[in-house]
CSV table of C-alpha atoms and ligand atoms in Angstrom, one decimal:
chain,number,residue,atom,x,y,z
T,1,MET,CA,-152.1,0.9,36.3
T,2,SER,CA,-150.3,3.3,34.0
T,3,LYS,CA,-151.7,4.1,30.6
T,4,LYS,CA,-149.2,3.3,27.8
T,5,ILE,CA,-148.8,5.9,25.1
T,6,VAL,CA,-146.8,5.1,22.1
T,7,VAL,CA,-145.0,8.1,20.7
T,8,LEU,CA,-144.2,8.2,17.0
T,9,SER,CA,-142.4,11.5,16.4
T,10,GLY,CA,-141.6,10.6,12.7
T,11,ASP,CA,-139.9,13.0,10.4
T,12,GLY,CA,-139.3,16.7,9.5
T,13,ILE,CA,-140.9,18.9,12.1
T,14,GLY,CA,-142.5,15.8,13.7
T,15,PRO,CA,-139.8,15.4,16.4
T,16,GLU,CA,-139.8,19.2,17.3
T,17,ILE,CA,-143.5,19.5,17.7
T,18,MET,CA,-143.7,16.2,19.5
T,19,ALA,CA,-141.0,17.2,22.0
T,20,ALA,CA,-142.8,20.5,22.6
T,21,GLY,CA,-146.2,18.7,23.1
T,22,LEU,CA,-144.6,16.2,25.4
T,23,GLN,CA,-143.1,18.9,27.6
T,24,VAL,CA,-146.6,20.2,28.2
T,25,LEU,CA,-148.0,16.7,28.7
T,26,GLU,CA,-145.4,15.7,31.2
T,27,VAL,CA,-146.2,18.7,33.4
T,28,VAL,CA,-149.9,18.0,33.6
T,29,ASN,CA,-149.2,14.3,33.9
T,30,LYS,CA,-147.4,14.9,37.2
T,31,ARG,CA,-149.7,17.6,38.4
T,32,PHE,CA,-152.9,15.6,37.8
T,33,ALA,CA,-151.4,12.2,38.6
T,34,MET,CA,-152.6,10.8,35.3
T,35,ASP,CA,-150.1,8.0,35.3
T,36,LEU,CA,-149.4,8.3,31.6
T,37,GLU,CA,-146.3,6.5,30.4
T,38,MET,CA,-144.8,7.7,27.1
T,39,THR,CA,-142.5,5.5,25.0
T,40,GLU,CA,-141.0,6.5,21.6
T,41,TYR,CA,-140.8,4.1,18.6
T,42,PRO,CA,-139.3,4.6,15.1
T,43,PHE,CA,-141.9,5.2,12.4
T,44,GLY,CA,-142.1,6.6,8.8
T,45,GLY,CA,-138.8,7.8,7.4
T,46,ALA,CA,-137.2,7.3,10.9
T,47,GLY,CA,-138.4,3.6,10.7
T,48,ILE,CA,-136.9,3.2,7.2
T,49,ASP,CA,-133.6,4.7,8.5
T,50,SER,CA,-133.5,2.4,11.5
T,51,SER,CA,-134.7,-0.9,10.0
T,52,GLY,CA,-135.5,-0.5,6.4
T,53,GLU,CA,-139.3,-0.5,7.1
T,54,PRO,CA,-141.6,2.5,7.6
T,55,LEU,CA,-143.6,0.5,10.1
T,56,PRO,CA,-141.2,-1.8,11.9
T,57,HIS,CA,-142.6,-4.9,13.6
T,58,LYS,CA,-141.7,-3.7,17.1
T,59,THR,CA,-143.4,-0.4,16.4
T,60,LEU,CA,-146.6,-2.1,15.2
T,61,ASN,CA,-146.7,-4.4,18.2
T,62,ALA,CA,-146.2,-1.5,20.6
T,63,CYS,CA,-149.1,0.3,18.9
T,64,LYS,CA,-151.4,-2.7,19.1
T,65,ASN,CA,-150.7,-2.9,22.9
T,66,ALA,CA,-150.9,0.8,23.6
T,67,ASP,CA,-153.7,2.7,25.3
T,68,ALA,CA,-153.3,5.5,22.8
T,69,ILE,CA,-150.8,6.6,20.0
T,70,LEU,CA,-149.4,10.0,19.4
T,71,LEU,CA,-148.0,10.7,15.9
T,72,GLY,CA,-145.9,13.8,14.9
T,73,ALA,CA,-145.6,13.8,11.1
T,74,ILE,CA,-144.0,11.6,8.4
T,75,GLY,CA,-142.3,11.9,5.1
T,76,GLY,CA,-139.6,14.0,3.3
T,77,PRO,CA,-137.8,14.3,0.0
T,78,GLN,CA,-134.9,12.0,1.2
T,79,TRP,CA,-137.1,9.0,0.9
T,80,ASP,CA,-138.6,9.8,-2.5
T,81,GLU,CA,-136.5,7.2,-4.2
T,82,ALA,CA,-136.4,4.6,-1.4
T,83,PRO,CA,-138.0,1.2,-2.0
T,84,HIS,CA,-140.6,2.0,0.7
T,85,ARG,CA,-142.0,5.4,1.3
T,86,PRO,CA,-142.9,6.7,4.8
T,87,GLU,CA,-146.5,7.1,3.8
T,88,GLU,CA,-146.8,3.3,3.3
T,89,GLY,CA,-146.2,2.9,7.0
T,90,LEU,CA,-149.0,5.3,7.9
T,91,LEU,CA,-151.5,3.5,5.6
T,92,ALA,CA,-150.4,0.1,7.0
T,93,LEU,CA,-150.8,1.3,10.6
T,94,ARG,CA,-154.3,2.7,9.9
T,95,LYS,CA,-155.3,-0.7,8.3
T,96,ALA,CA,-153.6,-2.9,11.0
T,97,LEU,CA,-155.3,-1.0,13.8
T,98,GLY,CA,-158.7,-0.7,12.0
T,99,LEU,CA,-158.6,3.1,12.4
T,100,TYR,CA,-161.7,3.7,10.2
T,101,ALA,CA,-162.9,7.0,11.7
T,102,ASN,CA,-160.8,10.0,11.2
T,103,ILE,CA,-162.1,13.1,13.0
T,104,ARG,CA,-160.7,16.5,11.8
T,105,PRO,CA,-162.2,19.5,13.7
T,106,ILE,CA,-161.9,22.8,11.9
T,107,SER,CA,-162.6,25.9,14.0
T,108,VAL,CA,-161.5,29.5,13.7
T,109,PHE,CA,-160.0,31.0,16.9
T,110,ASP,CA,-161.6,34.5,17.4
T,111,SER,CA,-158.3,36.2,17.9
T,112,LEU,CA,-156.9,34.7,14.7
T,113,ALA,CA,-159.9,35.2,12.4
T,114,SER,CA,-158.2,38.1,10.6
T,115,LEU,CA,-155.3,35.8,9.6
T,116,SER,CA,-157.5,33.7,7.3
T,117,PRO,CA,-156.9,34.1,3.6
T,118,ILE,CA,-160.7,34.2,3.3
T,119,LYS,CA,-162.7,37.4,4.3
T,120,GLU,CA,-162.9,37.6,8.1
T,121,GLU,CA,-166.7,38.1,8.1
T,122,LYS,CA,-167.1,34.8,6.2
T,123,VAL,CA,-164.9,32.7,8.5
T,124,ARG,CA,-165.5,34.1,12.0
T,125,GLY,CA,-167.3,31.6,14.1
T,126,THR,CA,-166.5,28.6,11.7
T,127,ASP,CA,-166.8,25.4,13.7
T,128,PHE,CA,-167.2,22.1,11.9
T,129,ILE,CA,-165.8,18.5,11.9
T,130,VAL,CA,-164.8,16.5,8.9
T,131,VAL,CA,-165.4,12.8,9.6
T,132,ARG,CA,-163.3,11.0,7.0
T,133,GLU,CA,-163.5,7.2,6.3
T,134,LEU,CA,-159.9,6.1,6.7
T,135,THR,CA,-159.5,2.4,5.9
T,136,GLY,CA,-161.4,1.8,2.7
T,137,GLY,CA,-162.0,3.3,-0.8
T,138,ILE,CA,-159.4,3.9,-3.4
T,139,TYR,CA,-156.6,4.0,-0.9
T,140,PHE,CA,-156.8,0.2,-0.3
T,141,GLY,CA,-158.9,-1.3,-3.1
T,142,ARG,CA,-157.5,-4.1,-5.1
T,143,PRO,CA,-156.6,-4.7,-7.9
T,144,ARG,CA,-154.0,-2.0,-8.2
T,145,GLU,CA,-151.7,-2.0,-11.2
T,146,LEU,CA,-149.0,0.2,-12.5
T,147,THR,CA,-147.2,-0.5,-15.8
T,148,ASP,CA,-145.7,1.9,-18.4
T,149,THR,CA,-148.8,1.6,-20.6
T,150,HIS,CA,-151.7,1.6,-18.1
T,151,ALA,CA,-152.5,2.1,-14.4
T,152,LEU,CA,-155.4,1.0,-12.3
T,153,ASP,CA,-156.8,1.8,-8.9
T,154,THR,CA,-160.0,0.4,-7.5
T,155,CYS,CA,-162.5,2.1,-5.2
T,156,VAL,CA,-164.4,-0.4,-3.1
T,157,TYR,CA,-166.8,0.1,-0.2
T,158,SER,CA,-168.9,-2.4,1.6
T,159,ASN,CA,-172.3,-1.7,3.1
T,160,GLN,CA,-170.9,-2.2,6.6
T,161,GLU,CA,-167.9,0.1,6.1
T,162,ILE,CA,-170.2,2.9,4.9
T,163,ARG,CA,-172.7,2.3,7.7
T,164,ARG,CA,-170.3,2.5,10.6
T,165,ILE,CA,-168.6,5.8,9.5
T,166,ILE,CA,-172.0,7.4,8.8
T,167,ARG,CA,-173.2,6.3,12.2
T,168,LYS,CA,-170.1,7.8,13.8
T,169,ALA,CA,-170.9,11.1,12.1
T,170,PHE,CA,-174.5,11.1,13.3
T,171,GLU,CA,-173.4,10.3,16.8
T,172,ILE,CA,-171.0,13.3,16.8
T,173,ALA,CA,-173.7,15.6,15.2
T,174,LYS,CA,-176.1,14.6,18.0
T,175,THR,CA,-173.8,16.3,20.5
T,176,ARG,CA,-173.4,19.4,18.4
T,177,ARG,CA,-175.7,21.4,16.1
T,178,LYS,CA,-177.4,18.3,14.8
T,179,LYS,CA,-176.6,18.6,11.1
T,180,VAL,CA,-174.8,16.0,8.9
T,181,THR,CA,-173.6,16.9,5.4
T,182,SER,CA,-172.8,13.7,3.5
T,183,VAL,CA,-170.4,14.3,0.6
T,184,ASP,CA,-170.3,12.0,-2.4
T,185,LYS,CA,-170.3,11.9,-6.2
T,186,ALA,CA,-173.5,10.0,-6.5
T,187,ASN,CA,-174.2,11.5,-10.0
T,188,VAL,CA,-171.3,9.4,-11.3
T,189,LEU,CA,-169.8,6.8,-8.9
T,190,ALA,CA,-171.3,3.4,-7.9
T,191,THR,CA,-169.7,3.6,-4.4
T,192,SER,CA,-171.3,7.0,-3.9
T,193,LYS,CA,-174.7,5.7,-4.9
T,194,LEU,CA,-174.4,3.1,-2.2
T,195,TRP,CA,-173.0,5.7,0.2
T,196,ARG,CA,-176.0,8.0,-0.3
T,197,LYS,CA,-178.5,5.2,0.1
T,198,ILE,CA,-177.0,4.1,3.4
T,199,ALA,CA,-176.7,7.7,4.6
T,200,GLU,CA,-180.5,7.9,4.1
T,201,GLU,CA,-181.0,4.7,6.1
T,202,VAL,CA,-178.8,5.8,9.0
T,203,ALA,CA,-180.6,9.1,9.1
T,204,GLN,CA,-183.8,7.2,10.1
T,205,GLU,CA,-182.0,6.1,13.3
T,206,PHE,CA,-181.3,9.7,14.3
T,207,PRO,CA,-184.6,11.7,13.8
T,208,GLU,CA,-183.2,14.6,15.8
T,209,VAL,CA,-180.3,15.1,13.2
T,210,THR,CA,-180.8,16.7,9.8
T,211,LEU,CA,-179.1,15.0,6.8
T,212,GLU,CA,-178.1,16.9,3.6
T,213,HIS,CA,-176.2,15.5,0.6
T,214,GLN,CA,-173.6,17.5,-1.3
T,215,LEU,CA,-171.7,16.4,-4.4
T,216,VAL,CA,-168.0,16.7,-3.7
T,217,ASP,CA,-167.3,19.4,-6.3
T,218,SER,CA,-170.0,21.6,-4.9
T,219,ALA,CA,-169.0,20.9,-1.3
T,220,ALA,CA,-165.5,22.1,-2.2
T,221,MET,CA,-167.0,25.4,-3.3
T,222,ILE,CA,-169.3,25.9,-0.4
T,223,LEU,CA,-166.4,25.2,2.0
T,224,ILE,CA,-164.9,28.5,0.9
T,225,GLN,CA,-168.1,30.4,0.2
T,226,ASP,CA,-169.9,29.6,3.4
T,227,PRO,CA,-167.8,27.5,5.9
T,228,ARG,CA,-170.1,28.4,8.8
T,229,SER,CA,-173.0,26.4,7.2
T,230,PHE,CA,-171.3,23.1,8.1
T,231,ASP,CA,-171.6,21.2,11.3
T,232,VAL,CA,-170.5,17.6,10.6
T,233,ILE,CA,-169.2,16.6,7.2
T,234,VAL,CA,-168.9,12.8,6.5
T,235,THR,CA,-167.2,11.5,3.5
T,236,GLU,CA,-165.1,8.7,2.0
T,237,ASN,CA,-161.4,8.4,2.2
T,238,LEU,CA,-160.1,10.3,-0.9
T,239,PHE,CA,-162.7,13.1,-0.8
T,240,GLY,CA,-162.0,13.5,3.0
T,241,ASP,CA,-158.3,13.8,2.3
T,242,ILE,CA,-158.8,16.5,-0.2
T,243,LEU,CA,-161.6,18.4,1.6
T,244,SER,CA,-159.8,18.4,4.9
T,245,ASP,CA,-156.7,20.0,3.4
T,246,GLU,CA,-158.9,22.6,1.7
T,247,ALA,CA,-160.8,23.2,5.0
T,248,SER,CA,-157.5,23.6,6.8
T,249,VAL,CA,-156.9,26.9,5.0
T,250,ILE,CA,-159.9,28.5,6.6
T,251,PRO,CA,-158.4,29.0,10.1
T,252,GLY,CA,-155.3,30.8,8.7
T,253,SER,CA,-152.7,28.1,9.5
T,254,LEU,CA,-152.4,24.4,9.1
T,255,GLY,CA,-150.2,24.5,12.2
T,256,MET,CA,-153.3,24.7,14.5
T,257,LEU,CA,-155.2,21.6,13.4
T,258,PRO,CA,-155.3,18.3,15.2
T,259,SER,CA,-157.0,15.0,14.4
T,260,ALA,CA,-158.1,11.7,16.0
T,261,SER,CA,-158.5,8.3,14.4
T,262,HIS,CA,-160.6,5.7,16.0
T,263,SER,CA,-161.2,2.0,15.6
T,264,GLU,CA,-164.2,-0.1,16.8
T,265,ILE,CA,-162.1,-1.5,19.7
T,266,GLY,CA,-158.5,-0.8,20.4
T,267,PRO,CA,-156.2,2.2,20.7
T,268,SER,CA,-156.9,5.5,18.9
T,269,LEU,CA,-154.3,7.6,17.2
T,270,TYR,CA,-153.9,11.3,17.5
T,271,GLU,CA,-151.9,13.4,15.0
T,272,PRO,CA,-151.7,16.9,13.4
T,273,ILE,CA,-153.5,17.2,10.1
T,274,HIS,CA,-150.4,18.7,8.4
T,275,GLY,CA,-147.3,17.0,7.0
T,276,SER,CA,-143.7,17.0,8.0
T,277,ALA,CA,-142.9,20.5,6.5
T,278,PRO,CA,-139.2,19.6,5.5
T,279,ASP,CA,-138.6,23.2,4.5
T,280,ILE,CA,-138.8,24.4,8.1
T,281,ALA,CA,-137.6,21.2,9.9
T,282,GLY,CA,-134.9,21.6,12.5
T,283,LYS,CA,-135.3,25.4,12.6
T,284,ASN,CA,-137.4,25.8,15.7
T,285,LEU,CA,-140.1,27.6,13.7
T,286,ALA,CA,-143.0,25.1,13.7
T,287,ASN,CA,-146.2,25.9,15.4
T,288,PRO,CA,-146.6,23.2,18.1
T,289,MET,CA,-150.4,23.9,18.6
T,290,SER,CA,-151.5,21.2,16.2
T,291,MET,CA,-149.6,18.7,18.4
T,292,ILE,CA,-150.8,20.1,21.6
T,293,LEU,CA,-154.4,20.0,20.4
T,294,SER,CA,-153.9,16.4,19.3
T,295,ILE,CA,-152.8,15.7,22.8
T,296,THR,CA,-155.9,17.4,24.3
T,297,MET,CA,-158.0,15.4,21.9
T,298,MET,CA,-156.3,12.2,23.3
T,299,LEU,CA,-156.8,13.3,26.9
T,300,ARG,CA,-160.6,13.8,26.2
T,301,GLN,CA,-161.4,11.0,23.8
T,302,SER,CA,-159.2,8.2,25.1
T,303,PHE,CA,-159.0,9.0,28.8
T,304,GLN,CA,-161.9,11.3,29.6
T,305,PHE,CA,-159.5,13.9,31.2
T,306,GLU,CA,-161.7,16.8,30.2
T,307,THR,CA,-160.5,19.2,33.0
T,308,VAL,CA,-156.8,18.6,32.1
T,309,ALA,CA,-157.5,19.2,28.4
T,310,LYS,CA,-159.2,22.5,29.4
T,311,VAL,CA,-156.2,23.6,31.5
T,312,ILE,CA,-153.8,23.0,28.6
T,313,GLU,CA,-156.1,24.8,26.1
T,314,SER,CA,-156.7,27.8,28.3
T,315,ALA,CA,-152.9,28.2,28.9
T,316,CYS,CA,-152.3,28.1,25.1
T,317,ASN,CA,-155.2,30.6,24.4
T,318,GLU,CA,-153.8,32.9,27.0
T,319,VAL,CA,-150.4,32.8,25.3
T,320,MET,CA,-151.8,33.5,21.9
T,321,ASP,CA,-154.0,36.3,23.2
T,322,GLN,CA,-150.8,37.9,24.5
T,323,GLY,CA,-149.6,38.0,20.9
T,324,ILE,CA,-147.0,35.2,21.4
T,325,LEU,CA,-147.4,33.6,18.0
T,326,THR,CA,-145.3,31.5,15.7
T,327,LYS,CA,-144.3,32.5,12.2
T,328,ASP,CA,-147.2,30.8,10.4
T,329,LEU,CA,-149.5,33.1,12.4
T,330,GLY,CA,-147.5,36.2,11.6
T,331,GLY,CA,-145.6,36.2,14.9
T,332,ALA,CA,-142.0,36.1,15.8
T,333,ALA,CA,-142.0,33.4,18.5
T,334,THR,CA,-140.0,30.2,18.0
T,335,THR,CA,-141.4,26.8,18.9
T,336,SER,CA,-139.4,26.9,22.1
T,337,ASP,CA,-140.5,30.5,22.9
T,338,PHE,CA,-144.1,29.4,22.5
T,339,ILE,CA,-143.7,26.4,24.8
T,340,ALA,CA,-141.8,28.4,27.4
T,341,ALA,CA,-144.8,30.8,27.5
T,342,VAL,CA,-147.2,27.9,27.8
T,343,MET,CA,-145.1,26.5,30.7
T,344,ASN,CA,-145.1,29.8,32.3
T,345,GLU,CA,-148.9,30.0,32.1
T,346,LEU,CA,-149.1,26.5,33.6
T,347,LYS,CA,-146.7,27.7,36.3
T,348,ALA,CA,-144.4,24.8,35.5
G,1,IPM,C1,-153.4,12.6,5.5
G,1,IPM,C2,-152.2,12.4,4.6
G,1,IPM,C3,-152.1,11.0,4.2
G,1,IPM,C4,-153.3,10.5,3.5
G,1,IPM,C5,-150.8,10.6,3.4
G,1,IPM,C6,-149.6,11.0,4.1
G,1,IPM,C7,-150.8,9.2,3.0
G,1,IPM,O1,-152.4,13.2,3.4
G,1,IPM,O2,-153.4,12.0,6.6
G,1,IPM,O3,-154.3,13.3,5.2
G,1,IPM,O4,-153.5,10.7,2.3
G,1,IPM,O5,-154.2,10.0,4.2
G,2,MG,MG1,-154.0,14.5,3.5
């Protein structure tokens, strides 16, 4: 039976990098007879334009029935004044699908280490994963109020919500260098005090994994000072949002970074970490690597197509080693030049 992949290209550079990624995916789909079937649905600003909603009903239904979801990027200044913003669609989709575990790997490609704004000798060899809780905390807590005289957001976490994300982090660490850094603000926040207590409890279940705690402010500093000291970072929704953008600076370009979001059961969603980059949208300048690597994460984590993922990644590495790089990496290749070179490597 074919595997149904819902494609949400979204806004800005989303459609360009998605088209580029799908070109590569279609080639390996045929060659390895993976029987993947890709169908596009409107989402984000594109959803607002087509039906007034950032997450149209048809799109949500298709996502619920999919085997996996690929998302490009959403948002743009044209929807700033709209009654609904594209971002609402993304939050609603995460909640509706229960996508609580957001996995954001940060690694520095050897050949690109000199492009980092941080000293090369500090970043070379960096390889860690941010595990961000994605369906709780201040993003979703109620009450939420906004008037001219006061505003209120609520940060809520239940014991179970904390336990399942921390377990996820330990399971990942078990397969890596066996170190979990749990990031909180336990010197101030109640949710963080509970977080830290549960992290200690979960650590008992994984004696082979070391647990350390870091306060979020100090973690933000160590990320730049000594990024190689991290293996798996686990943290709550808002801290994870901020720290993963900070971490994305380390490899030299946001354009290289993929992510996966998993639920307990049901389809996972794969998307680049970056936004829709309206300033370069439609100019054929975007780096499609973040999308391609999101696709290889999907092939591994949703379908166990390890070999196919490796074939794609080595083709891309070969191309980058030849110095065919997009503008964000200091090169002159357009999105389509880059993809043409990858297709050539794949002998497509
Ligand atoms: C992210 C983004 C989203 C978030 C926005 C677009 C709502 O910044 O995926 O990191 O804050 O979660
Ligand atoms: Mg973010």
